[in-house]
Amino acid sequence: MPETPQLVEPPPQADIAPGYTFGSVTDQISAVVLTRRTPIFWMACFSAGFGLLLLLLLSVALLFTKGTGIWGIRTPVMWGFAITNFVWWIGIGHAGTLISAILLLLNQRWRNSINRFAEAMTLFAVACAGMFPVLHLGRPWLMYWLFPYPNSMGIQPQFRSPLVWDVFAVSTYATVSLLFWYVGLMPDLGTLRDRTKNRVGRIVYGVMSLGWRGSARHWSVYETATLLLAGLATPLVLSVHTVVSFDFTIAIVPGWHSTFFPPYFVAGAIYSGFAMVLALAIPLRKVYGLQGLITDKHLENSAKVMLATGLIVAYAYILENFTAWYSGDVYEQAAFWHRLAGPYRHSYWALIACNLVFPQFLWFKRVRTNPVLLFISSILVLVGMWLERFMIIVSSLAQDFVPSSWGYFHATRWDVATFAGTIGLFLFLFFLFIRLLPMISIFEVRTLLPQAKVKEERG
């Protein structure tokens, strides 16, 4: 196994630690896939993910057998955990597209060490999200009715329904994200093809690299394709979660009918997405010894983005309550008083603590550069953002206009099992990815080296 170079501690604002060369970067990143022994941490996380994945399969099989009655959805709360989890997973996927597309167009070079696994995280989060609208249909085997397919009966989807908009927005988002991730992976697949000693590996990586040779023409086509896909993906960061917010904002339900939901949802999506990036990057860089590639600068910049979007979310919380008071609408006022002091008040104040109070410690540089504190903060934000989606959906439906129709949502064990199962699916796919493919972009990290900058200047 190639030896990891002896590196000094990277400066706080370094994109990469000093002491690296082109060869040592390639050796360290490819060794995770090709030669390094599988660590116990990977085995434990992969096993946990596989176990929860089996729980998901059991939950879905029971759902198909008995129907959505096994969930806690009852009149009036017909949207429960399923749509909450859908919005939460879609939000998590936004950080990958932001890092890979927008930061690329803005020439932010610190993204180079974290964009690969962030893009993979996007794909797996979208896969988890896409399950819930299908499972929530009640008759998921008829999901193709949502698409405008040619049919003799003339049945077409209701294009005035935001749920149909979700189908097109999420499928477009998944397609562009997959293309962007795969195109960026091709140079590294060629590297793995050339370095692996396993015949099966050479065949598989050779097929997946699509004949990549690293010629000038290949790099020219690659850069053009990357910029085009980044241009396509950039508006998707804003449009996808905006469309998801339309599920609520075009309704007349108290607490939903609001014009600021689109920017509120987009900011919340990036907020939770960067929290997931930190929650994954911090343990991975420790276990695989990648502190020289994923430096304190990457953690601090990600924390700054999380702090900025968290402030936008905090502003949205204040604006929600102010709008309800200032509007004079008794239904809006009752809906928000119901959140603050009603039966869901514990969830509401927990999300305020997780999303509004604890992230304020990110103002301090010592917290932003402390991996342990940053990991705890990211987990709290993920919990808080899930509670936020739960409060928006469930509390507004539980008490709307007519007191005689009010109810209370009780999640069943199968609600929890299905959600836990999607977390297992995410962990299963993610840890399979980091074992079979380079989690850090080899060629992009090499562009951060001093010798690469000298060659570029001579150029």
Short mmCIF file of C-alpha atoms in Angstrom, two decimals, residues 18-203:
data_model
loop_
_atom_site.label_atom_id
_atom_site.label_comp_id
_atom_site.label_asym_id
_atom_site.label_seq_id
_atom_site.Cartn_x
_atom_site.Cartn_y
_atom_site.Cartn_z
CA PRO A 18 1.83 21.44 2.46
CA GLY A 19 3.95 18.44 1.49
CA TYR A 20 1.64 16.90 -1.08
CA THR A 21 2.67 16.08 -4.63
CA PHE A 22 0.64 14.88 -7.62
CA GLY A 23 1.61 11.30 -6.82
CA SER A 24 0.89 11.44 -3.09
CA VAL A 25 -2.57 12.94 -3.66
CA THR A 26 -3.41 10.16 -6.10
CA ASP A 27 -1.96 7.52 -3.79
CA GLN A 28 -3.86 8.61 -0.70
CA ILE A 29 -7.26 9.00 -2.34
CA SER A 30 -7.10 5.89 -4.54
CA ALA A 31 -5.74 3.79 -1.65
CA VAL A 32 -9.11 4.08 0.10
CA VAL A 33 -10.68 2.21 -2.82
CA LEU A 34 -7.89 -0.02 -4.13
CA THR A 35 -5.53 -1.08 -1.39
CA ARG A 36 -6.50 0.09 2.07
CA ARG A 37 -8.10 -2.38 4.44
CA THR A 38 -11.72 -1.73 5.25
CA PRO A 39 -11.84 0.03 8.66
CA ILE A 40 -14.14 -1.10 11.44
CA PHE A 41 -15.95 2.24 11.23
CA TRP A 42 -16.95 1.47 7.64
CA MET A 43 -18.08 -2.04 8.54
CA ALA A 44 -20.17 -0.78 11.47
CA CYS A 45 -21.87 2.00 9.47
CA PHE A 46 -22.46 -0.20 6.43
CA SER A 47 -23.92 -2.97 8.61
CA ALA A 48 -26.19 -0.49 10.39
CA GLY A 49 -27.34 0.89 7.04
CA PHE A 50 -27.98 -2.60 5.68
CA GLY A 51 -29.97 -3.56 8.77
CA LEU A 52 -32.14 -0.47 8.49
CA LEU A 53 -32.53 -1.11 4.76
CA LEU A 54 -34.02 -4.51 5.58
CA LEU A 55 -36.40 -2.72 7.96
CA LEU A 56 -37.41 -0.43 5.08
CA LEU A 57 -38.13 -3.41 2.83
CA LEU A 58 -40.27 -4.95 5.56
CA SER A 59 -42.16 -1.69 6.10
CA VAL A 60 -42.80 -1.19 2.38
CA ALA A 61 -43.91 -4.81 1.94
CA LEU A 62 -46.40 -4.40 4.79
CA LEU A 63 -47.55 -1.07 3.31
CA PHE A 64 -48.24 -2.71 -0.05
CA THR A 65 -50.08 -5.55 1.67
CA LYS A 66 -52.26 -3.62 4.11
CA GLY A 67 -52.28 -0.07 2.73
CA THR A 68 -51.50 3.34 4.21
CA GLY A 69 -53.68 2.56 7.23
CA ILE A 70 -50.58 1.22 8.97
CA TRP A 71 -49.34 4.83 9.10
CA GLY A 72 -50.70 7.43 11.50
CA ILE A 73 -52.38 9.53 8.80
CA ARG A 74 -56.04 10.09 9.64
CA THR A 75 -58.53 12.84 8.91
CA PRO A 76 -57.70 15.72 9.08
CA VAL A 77 -53.92 15.04 9.03
CA MET A 78 -53.57 13.16 5.75
CA TRP A 79 -49.96 14.29 5.29
CA GLY A 80 -47.78 12.94 8.05
CA PHE A 81 -44.29 11.49 8.19
CA ALA A 82 -44.21 10.67 4.47
CA ILE A 83 -44.34 14.23 3.15
CA THR A 84 -42.27 15.51 6.08
CA ASN A 85 -39.50 13.09 5.19
CA PHE A 86 -39.85 13.90 1.50
CA VAL A 87 -39.21 17.60 2.06
CA TRP A 88 -36.38 16.86 4.53
CA TRP A 89 -34.50 14.55 2.17
CA ILE A 90 -34.93 16.89 -0.81
CA GLY A 91 -33.45 19.70 1.29
CA ILE A 92 -30.42 17.63 2.25
CA GLY A 93 -29.66 17.06 -1.42
CA HIS A 94 -29.30 20.79 -2.13
CA ALA A 95 -25.83 21.24 -0.66
CA GLY A 96 -24.27 18.91 -3.21
CA THR A 97 -25.63 20.89 -6.13
CA LEU A 98 -24.69 24.20 -4.53
CA ILE A 99 -21.10 23.02 -3.91
CA SER A 100 -20.66 21.39 -7.30
CA ALA A 101 -22.43 23.95 -9.52
CA ILE A 102 -22.68 27.40 -7.98
CA LEU A 103 -19.31 27.35 -6.22
CA LEU A 104 -17.72 26.03 -9.41
CA LEU A 105 -19.10 28.94 -11.43
CA LEU A 106 -17.90 31.33 -8.70
CA ASN A 107 -14.42 29.73 -8.88
CA GLN A 108 -14.38 28.81 -5.19
CA ARG A 109 -11.45 26.41 -5.08
CA TRP A 110 -12.10 25.22 -1.52
CA ARG A 111 -14.98 23.14 -2.89
CA ASN A 112 -12.57 20.75 -4.64
CA SER A 113 -12.04 18.52 -1.60
CA ILE A 114 -15.68 18.07 -0.66
CA ASN A 115 -17.66 18.28 -3.89
CA ARG A 116 -17.44 14.59 -4.84
CA PHE A 117 -19.08 13.05 -1.79
CA ALA A 118 -21.47 16.02 -1.54
CA GLU A 119 -22.70 15.25 -5.08
CA ALA A 120 -23.07 11.57 -4.19
CA MET A 121 -24.97 12.61 -1.06
CA THR A 122 -27.37 14.55 -3.30
CA LEU A 123 -28.15 11.50 -5.43
CA PHE A 124 -28.79 9.23 -2.45
CA ALA A 125 -30.89 11.86 -0.65
CA VAL A 126 -33.04 12.37 -3.76
CA ALA A 127 -33.45 8.60 -4.05
CA CYS A 128 -34.73 8.50 -0.46
CA ALA A 129 -37.00 11.50 -1.06
CA GLY A 130 -38.51 10.12 -4.25
CA MET A 131 -39.86 7.09 -2.43
CA PHE A 132 -42.27 8.92 -0.17
CA PRO A 133 -44.65 10.55 -2.68
CA VAL A 134 -44.93 7.17 -4.40
CA LEU A 135 -45.56 5.26 -1.17
CA HIS A 136 -48.04 7.93 -0.07
CA LEU A 137 -50.21 7.44 -3.15
CA GLY A 138 -52.07 4.54 -1.59
CA ARG A 139 -51.85 2.66 -4.90
CA PRO A 140 -48.14 3.07 -5.71
CA TRP A 141 -48.29 0.56 -8.56
CA LEU A 142 -50.23 3.24 -10.48
CA MET A 143 -47.52 5.89 -10.05
CA TYR A 144 -47.09 6.10 -13.82
CA TRP A 145 -50.40 7.98 -13.91
CA LEU A 146 -48.43 11.02 -12.75
CA PHE A 147 -46.57 11.16 -16.06
CA PRO A 148 -48.13 12.46 -19.31
CA TYR A 149 -47.86 9.12 -21.09
CA PRO A 150 -49.93 8.37 -24.25
CA ASN A 151 -52.98 6.32 -23.34
CA SER A 152 -56.23 5.36 -25.00
CA MET A 153 -58.36 6.41 -22.00
CA GLY A 154 -57.20 10.03 -22.23
CA ILE A 155 -56.31 10.14 -18.53
CA GLN A 156 -53.78 12.91 -17.92
CA PRO A 157 -52.28 14.22 -14.69
CA GLN A 158 -53.74 17.33 -13.13
CA PHE A 159 -51.13 19.90 -14.10
CA ARG A 160 -52.61 22.44 -11.72
CA SER A 161 -51.55 20.22 -8.83
CA PRO A 162 -48.19 21.05 -7.24
CA LEU A 163 -47.70 17.34 -6.55
CA VAL A 164 -47.38 16.83 -10.30
CA TRP A 165 -44.93 19.72 -10.41
CA ASP A 166 -42.88 17.83 -7.83
CA VAL A 167 -42.61 14.87 -10.18
CA PHE A 168 -41.06 16.97 -12.93
CA ALA A 169 -38.90 19.09 -10.62
CA VAL A 170 -37.42 16.16 -8.68
CA SER A 171 -36.90 13.95 -11.74
CA THR A 172 -35.13 16.81 -13.56
CA TYR A 173 -33.03 17.52 -10.48
CA ALA A 174 -32.04 13.87 -10.13
CA THR A 175 -31.15 13.56 -13.83
CA VAL A 176 -28.94 16.68 -13.97
CA SER A 177 -27.29 15.82 -10.65
CA LEU A 178 -26.51 12.29 -11.84
CA LEU A 179 -25.00 13.56 -15.09
CA PHE A 180 -22.94 16.19 -13.28
CA TRP A 181 -21.64 13.65 -10.76
CA TYR A 182 -20.80 11.03 -13.38
CA VAL A 183 -19.05 13.43 -15.76
CA GLY A 184 -16.90 14.69 -12.89
CA LEU A 185 -16.07 11.11 -11.94
CA MET A 186 -14.74 10.04 -15.34
CA PRO A 187 -11.09 11.26 -14.97
CA ASP A 188 -10.81 9.48 -11.61
CA LEU A 189 -12.35 6.31 -13.04
CA GLY A 190 -9.59 6.35 -15.63
CA THR A 191 -7.03 6.68 -12.83
CA LEU A 192 -8.50 3.72 -10.93
CA ARG A 193 -8.57 1.69 -14.15
CA ASP A 194 -4.85 2.28 -14.66
CA ARG A 195 -3.83 1.66 -11.03
CA THR A 196 -5.88 -1.35 -10.00
CA LYS A 197 -4.24 -4.77 -10.13
CA ASN A 198 -7.56 -6.60 -10.20
CA ARG A 199 -8.64 -7.78 -13.65
CA VAL A 200 -12.34 -7.39 -12.85
CA GLY A 201 -11.65 -3.91 -11.50
CA ARG A 202 -9.82 -2.91 -14.68
CA ILE A 203 -12.77 -4.06 -16.78
#
